[in-house]
Short mmCIF file of C-alpha atoms and ligand atoms in Angstrom, two decimals:
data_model
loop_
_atom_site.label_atom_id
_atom_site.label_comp_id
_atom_site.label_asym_id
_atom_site.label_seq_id
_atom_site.Cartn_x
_atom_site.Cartn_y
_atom_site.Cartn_z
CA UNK L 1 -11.91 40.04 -11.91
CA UNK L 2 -10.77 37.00 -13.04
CA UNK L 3 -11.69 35.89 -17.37
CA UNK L 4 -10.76 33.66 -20.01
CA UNK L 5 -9.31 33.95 -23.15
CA UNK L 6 -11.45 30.52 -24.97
CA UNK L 7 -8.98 30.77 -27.91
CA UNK L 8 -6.01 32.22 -28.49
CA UNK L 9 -3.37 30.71 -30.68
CA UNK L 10 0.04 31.30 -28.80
CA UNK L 11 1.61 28.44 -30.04
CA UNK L 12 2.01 30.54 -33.46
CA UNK L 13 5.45 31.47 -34.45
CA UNK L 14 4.36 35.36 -33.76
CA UNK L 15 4.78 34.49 -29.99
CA UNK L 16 7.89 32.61 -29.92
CA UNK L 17 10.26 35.61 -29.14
CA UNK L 18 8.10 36.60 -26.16
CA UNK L 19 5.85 34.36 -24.85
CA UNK L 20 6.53 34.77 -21.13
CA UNK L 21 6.07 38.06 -21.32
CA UNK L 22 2.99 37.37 -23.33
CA UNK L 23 1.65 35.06 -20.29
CA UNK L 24 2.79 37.83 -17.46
CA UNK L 25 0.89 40.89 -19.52
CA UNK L 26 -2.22 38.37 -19.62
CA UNK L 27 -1.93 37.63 -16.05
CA UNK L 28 -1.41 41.03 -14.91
CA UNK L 29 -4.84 42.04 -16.86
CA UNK L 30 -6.15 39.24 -14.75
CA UNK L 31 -7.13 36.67 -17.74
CA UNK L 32 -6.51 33.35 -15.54
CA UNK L 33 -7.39 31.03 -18.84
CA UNK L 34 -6.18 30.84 -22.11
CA UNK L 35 -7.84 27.93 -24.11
CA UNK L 36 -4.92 27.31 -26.99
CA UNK L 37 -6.54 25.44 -30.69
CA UNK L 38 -4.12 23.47 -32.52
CA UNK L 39 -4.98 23.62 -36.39
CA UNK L 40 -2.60 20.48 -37.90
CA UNK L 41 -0.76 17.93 -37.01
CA UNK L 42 2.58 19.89 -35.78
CA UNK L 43 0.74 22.66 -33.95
CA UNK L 44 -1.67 20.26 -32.09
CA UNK L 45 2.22 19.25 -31.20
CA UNK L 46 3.14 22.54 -29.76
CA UNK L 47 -0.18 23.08 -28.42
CA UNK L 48 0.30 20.52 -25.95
CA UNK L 49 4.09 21.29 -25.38
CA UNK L 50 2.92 24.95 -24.46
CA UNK L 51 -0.06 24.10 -22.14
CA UNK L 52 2.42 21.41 -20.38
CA UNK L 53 4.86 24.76 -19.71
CA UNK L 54 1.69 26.28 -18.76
CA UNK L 55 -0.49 23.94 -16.66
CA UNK L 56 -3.59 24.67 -14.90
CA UNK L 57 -3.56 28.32 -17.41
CA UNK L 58 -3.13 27.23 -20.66
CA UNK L 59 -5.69 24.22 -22.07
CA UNK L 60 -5.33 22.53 -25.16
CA UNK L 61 -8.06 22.15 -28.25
CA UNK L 62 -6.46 19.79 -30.51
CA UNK L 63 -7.90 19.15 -34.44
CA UNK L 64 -7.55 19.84 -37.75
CA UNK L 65 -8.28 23.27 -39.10
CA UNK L 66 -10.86 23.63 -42.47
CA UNK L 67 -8.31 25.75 -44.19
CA UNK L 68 -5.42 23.08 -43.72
CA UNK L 69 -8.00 19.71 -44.65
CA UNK L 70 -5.92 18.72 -47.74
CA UNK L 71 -6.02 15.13 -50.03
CA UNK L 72 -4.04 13.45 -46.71
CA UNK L 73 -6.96 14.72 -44.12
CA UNK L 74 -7.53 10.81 -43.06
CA UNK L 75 -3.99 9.79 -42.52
CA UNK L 76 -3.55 12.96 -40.44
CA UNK L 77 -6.81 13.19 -38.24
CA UNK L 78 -5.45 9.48 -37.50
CA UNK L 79 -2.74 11.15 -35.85
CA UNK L 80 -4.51 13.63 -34.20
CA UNK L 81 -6.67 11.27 -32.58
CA UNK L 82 -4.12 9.71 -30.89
CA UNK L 83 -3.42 12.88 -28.89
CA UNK L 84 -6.76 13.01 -27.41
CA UNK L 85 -5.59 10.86 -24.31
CA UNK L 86 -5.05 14.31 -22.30
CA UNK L 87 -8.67 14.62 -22.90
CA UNK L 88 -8.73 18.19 -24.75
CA UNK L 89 -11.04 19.96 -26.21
CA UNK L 90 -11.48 19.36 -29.81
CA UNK L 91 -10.51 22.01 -31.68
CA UNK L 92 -10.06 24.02 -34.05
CA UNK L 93 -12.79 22.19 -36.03
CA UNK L 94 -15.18 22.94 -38.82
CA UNK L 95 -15.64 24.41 -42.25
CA UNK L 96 -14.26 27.00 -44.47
CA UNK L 97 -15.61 28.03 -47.74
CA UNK L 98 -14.31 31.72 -47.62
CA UNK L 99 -10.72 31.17 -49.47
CA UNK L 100 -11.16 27.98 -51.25
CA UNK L 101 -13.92 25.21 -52.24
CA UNK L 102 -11.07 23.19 -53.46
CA UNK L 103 -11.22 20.67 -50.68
CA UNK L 104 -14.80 21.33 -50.04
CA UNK L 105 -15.43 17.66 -49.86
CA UNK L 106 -12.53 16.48 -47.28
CA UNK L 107 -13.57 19.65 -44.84
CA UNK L 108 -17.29 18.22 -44.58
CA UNK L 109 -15.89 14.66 -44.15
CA UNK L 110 -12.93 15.92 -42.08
CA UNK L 111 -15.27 17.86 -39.85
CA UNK L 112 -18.23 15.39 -39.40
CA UNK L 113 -15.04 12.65 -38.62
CA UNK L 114 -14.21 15.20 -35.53
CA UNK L 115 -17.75 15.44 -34.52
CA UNK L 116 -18.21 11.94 -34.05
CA UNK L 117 -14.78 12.14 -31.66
CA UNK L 118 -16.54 15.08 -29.61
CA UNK L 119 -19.76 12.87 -29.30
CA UNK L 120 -17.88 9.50 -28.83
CA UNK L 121 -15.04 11.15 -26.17
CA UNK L 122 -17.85 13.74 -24.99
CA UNK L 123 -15.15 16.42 -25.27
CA UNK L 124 -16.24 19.74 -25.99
CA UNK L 125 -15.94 21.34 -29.91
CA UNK L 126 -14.47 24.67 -30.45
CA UNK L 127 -15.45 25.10 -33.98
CA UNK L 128 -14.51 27.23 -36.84
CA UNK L 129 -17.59 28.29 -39.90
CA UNK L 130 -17.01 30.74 -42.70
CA UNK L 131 -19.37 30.89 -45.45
CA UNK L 132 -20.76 27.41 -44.39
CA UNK L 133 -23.49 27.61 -41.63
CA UNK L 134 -26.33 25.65 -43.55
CA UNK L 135 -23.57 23.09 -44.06
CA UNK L 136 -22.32 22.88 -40.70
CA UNK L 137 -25.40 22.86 -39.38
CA UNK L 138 -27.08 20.14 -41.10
CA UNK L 139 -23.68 17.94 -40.01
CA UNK L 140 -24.42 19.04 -36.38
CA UNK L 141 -27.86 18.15 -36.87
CA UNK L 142 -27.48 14.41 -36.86
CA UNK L 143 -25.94 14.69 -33.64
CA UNK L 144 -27.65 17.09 -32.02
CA UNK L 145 -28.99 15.23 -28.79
CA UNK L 146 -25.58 13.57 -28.34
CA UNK L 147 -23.32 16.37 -28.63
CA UNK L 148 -21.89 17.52 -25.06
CA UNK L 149 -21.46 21.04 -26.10
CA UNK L 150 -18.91 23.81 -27.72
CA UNK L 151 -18.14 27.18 -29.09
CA UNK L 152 -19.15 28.69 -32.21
CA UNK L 153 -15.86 30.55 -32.45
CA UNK L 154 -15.44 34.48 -33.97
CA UNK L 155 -19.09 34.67 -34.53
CA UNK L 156 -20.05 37.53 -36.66
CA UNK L 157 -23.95 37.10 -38.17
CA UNK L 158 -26.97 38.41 -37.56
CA UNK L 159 -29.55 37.57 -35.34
CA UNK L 160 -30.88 34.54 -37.39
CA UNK L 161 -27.64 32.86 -37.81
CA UNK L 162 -27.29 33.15 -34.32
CA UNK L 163 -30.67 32.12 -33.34
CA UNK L 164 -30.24 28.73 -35.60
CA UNK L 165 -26.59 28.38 -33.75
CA UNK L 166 -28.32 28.95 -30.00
CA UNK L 167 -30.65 25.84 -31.16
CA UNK L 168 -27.78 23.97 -30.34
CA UNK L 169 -27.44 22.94 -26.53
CA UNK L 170 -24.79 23.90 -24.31
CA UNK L 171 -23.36 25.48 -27.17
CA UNK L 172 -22.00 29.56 -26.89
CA UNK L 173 -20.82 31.76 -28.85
CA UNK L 174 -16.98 33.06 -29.10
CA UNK L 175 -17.11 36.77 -28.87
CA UNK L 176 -13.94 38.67 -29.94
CA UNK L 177 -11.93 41.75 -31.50
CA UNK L 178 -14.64 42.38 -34.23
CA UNK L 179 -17.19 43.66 -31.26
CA UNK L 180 -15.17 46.25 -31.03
CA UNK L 181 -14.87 47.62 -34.33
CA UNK L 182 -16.77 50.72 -35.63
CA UNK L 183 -18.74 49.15 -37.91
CA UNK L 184 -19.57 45.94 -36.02
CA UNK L 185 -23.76 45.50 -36.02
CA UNK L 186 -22.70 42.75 -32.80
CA UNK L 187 -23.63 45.65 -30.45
CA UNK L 188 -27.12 45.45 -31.55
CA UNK L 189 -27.80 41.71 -32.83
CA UNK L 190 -26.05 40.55 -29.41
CA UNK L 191 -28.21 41.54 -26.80
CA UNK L 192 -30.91 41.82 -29.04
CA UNK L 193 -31.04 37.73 -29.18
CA UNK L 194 -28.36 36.40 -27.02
CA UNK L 195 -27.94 35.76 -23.37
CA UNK L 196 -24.94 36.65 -21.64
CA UNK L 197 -24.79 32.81 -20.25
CA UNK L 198 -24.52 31.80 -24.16
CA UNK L 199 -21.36 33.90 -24.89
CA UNK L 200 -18.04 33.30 -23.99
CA UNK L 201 -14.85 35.82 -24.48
CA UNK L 202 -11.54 35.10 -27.05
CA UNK L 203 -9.13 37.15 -28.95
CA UNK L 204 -8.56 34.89 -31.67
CA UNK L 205 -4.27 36.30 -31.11
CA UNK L 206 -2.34 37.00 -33.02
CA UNK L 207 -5.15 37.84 -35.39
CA UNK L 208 -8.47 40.03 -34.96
CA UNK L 209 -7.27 42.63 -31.97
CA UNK L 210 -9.58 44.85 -30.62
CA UNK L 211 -9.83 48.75 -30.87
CA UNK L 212 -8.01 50.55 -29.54
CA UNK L 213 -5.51 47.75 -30.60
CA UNK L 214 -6.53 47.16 -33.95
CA UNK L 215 -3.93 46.49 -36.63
CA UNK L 216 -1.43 45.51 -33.79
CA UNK L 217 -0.49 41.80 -32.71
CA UNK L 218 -3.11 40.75 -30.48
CA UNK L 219 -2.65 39.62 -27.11
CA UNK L 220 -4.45 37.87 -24.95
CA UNK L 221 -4.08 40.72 -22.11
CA UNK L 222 -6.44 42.47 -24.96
CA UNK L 223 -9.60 40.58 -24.09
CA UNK L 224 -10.14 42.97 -21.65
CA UNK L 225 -11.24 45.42 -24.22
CA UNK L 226 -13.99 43.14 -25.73
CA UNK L 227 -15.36 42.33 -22.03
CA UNK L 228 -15.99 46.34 -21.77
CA UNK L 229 -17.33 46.31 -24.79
CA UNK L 230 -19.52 43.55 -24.18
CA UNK L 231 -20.61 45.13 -20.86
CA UNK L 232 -21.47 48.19 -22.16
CA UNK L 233 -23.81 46.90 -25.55
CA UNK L 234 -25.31 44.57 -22.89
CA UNK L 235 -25.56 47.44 -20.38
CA UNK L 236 -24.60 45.95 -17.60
CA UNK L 237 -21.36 46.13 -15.21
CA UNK L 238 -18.32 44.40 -16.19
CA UNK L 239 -18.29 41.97 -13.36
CA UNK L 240 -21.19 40.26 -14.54
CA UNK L 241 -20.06 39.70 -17.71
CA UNK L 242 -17.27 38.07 -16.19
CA UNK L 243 -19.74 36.43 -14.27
CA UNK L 244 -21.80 34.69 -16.32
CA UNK L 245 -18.60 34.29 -19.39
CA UNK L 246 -16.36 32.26 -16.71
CA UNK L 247 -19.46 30.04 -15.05
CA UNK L 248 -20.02 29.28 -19.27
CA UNK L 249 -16.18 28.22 -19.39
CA UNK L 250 -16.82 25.58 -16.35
CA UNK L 251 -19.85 24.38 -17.62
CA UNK L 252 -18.81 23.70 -21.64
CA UNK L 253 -15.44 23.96 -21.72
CA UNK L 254 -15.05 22.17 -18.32
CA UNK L 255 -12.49 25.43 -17.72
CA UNK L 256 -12.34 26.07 -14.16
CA UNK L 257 -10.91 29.09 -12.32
ZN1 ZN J 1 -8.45 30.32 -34.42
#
């Protein structure tokens, strides 16, 4: 089998004592992608650095995180724009109204500014929502029939919120470490209303790791356990999850292997 880890943030300084041992772990479990989000200025930096060490395994999403959208979000999405020559895929974008309202007004500027870059460059989103669908929905909205496609990353809602998500066109949803965990309802509201050709598999590492992992640093070599999970809610064999996961990578995040 051969899968992809869409986001996975190995740039972070919980990797830098071991990331080629990371990379050989992640190639051994046969991931043969790892899609890498930059979240400000100096990790869209390293982002890059790391996928050039990396090439033709690691691929870069460059953008400006929600949580780190501060008074100076202009001057430094500036920036980031001028590292979109390498045509990456924009990311991580969108909105966060979990921990903090206090820049509520930058993140929906800040986020609707990256939109526009997605729809101008036609370079796929990887986006970020927490306590903000209507919001980031009626953004995405206005550009609906322009937009070439993305990932709703870490999704976690219930079968309406990701109904009103799948509305969106050759857009998928990031499945991770919370599948996995006892109480998850994704088991049920998955399958129940989502296709495995709208679903593609991350870890969200360092964070987020999978049981029987949970609590640990997480890996990408741990996406494994949220593909058997995945098969088994789904009931169907693991290959075709891998299937149907890697021929959604090609087709949004223009991910090939
Ligand atoms: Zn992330």
């Amino acid at each position: 089998m051969n899968y992809i880890d869409t986001h996975c943030h190995l740039d972070g300084e919980e990797f830098a004592e071991d990331l080629d041992a990371v990379i050989a772990r992640a190639k051994e479990a046969e991931v043969t992608a790892i899609g890498v989000p930059g979240i400000d200025l100096k990790s869209c930096d390293s982002v890059l650095a790391l996928c050039q060490r990396y090439p033709g395994y690691c691929f870069p999403m460059l953008g400006l995180h929600p949580e780190e959208v501060k008074s100076d979000w202009q001057d430094v999405l500036a920036r980031i724009k001028g590292f979109l020559a390498s045509k990456p895929a924009i990311g991580e974008v969108g909105l966060d109204f979990y921990w903090s309202r206090e820049f509520e007004q930058e993140q929906l500027l800040a986020f609707e500014e990256q939109v526009r870059w997605s729809v101008e460059l036609q370079l796929p989103l990887m986006i970020h929502c927490r306590k903000a669908q209507n919001e980031m929905v009626s953004i995405l909205k206005h550009y609906r029939d322009d937009l070439p496609g993305g990932v709703f990353h870490c999704f976690t809602g219930n079968e309406l919120e990701a109904k009103e998500l799948l509305q969106f066109n050759r857009f998928v949803l990031g499945i991770g470490g919370v599948l996995t965990f006892k109480k998850s309802h994704l088991p049920e509201v998955l399958p129940a209303v989502v296709p495995l050709d709208r679903i593609v598999l991350e870890t969200d590492a360092p964070y987020m790791a999978p049981v029987p992992m949970r609590g640990k640093r997480n890996e990408p070599a741990f996406v494994v356990y949220v593909l058997e999970r995945l098969a088994q809610a789904y009931g169907v064999s693991k290959e075709e999850v891998v299937r149907q996961t890697d021929a959604n990578c090609e087709k949004i995040l223009n991910i090939n292997v």
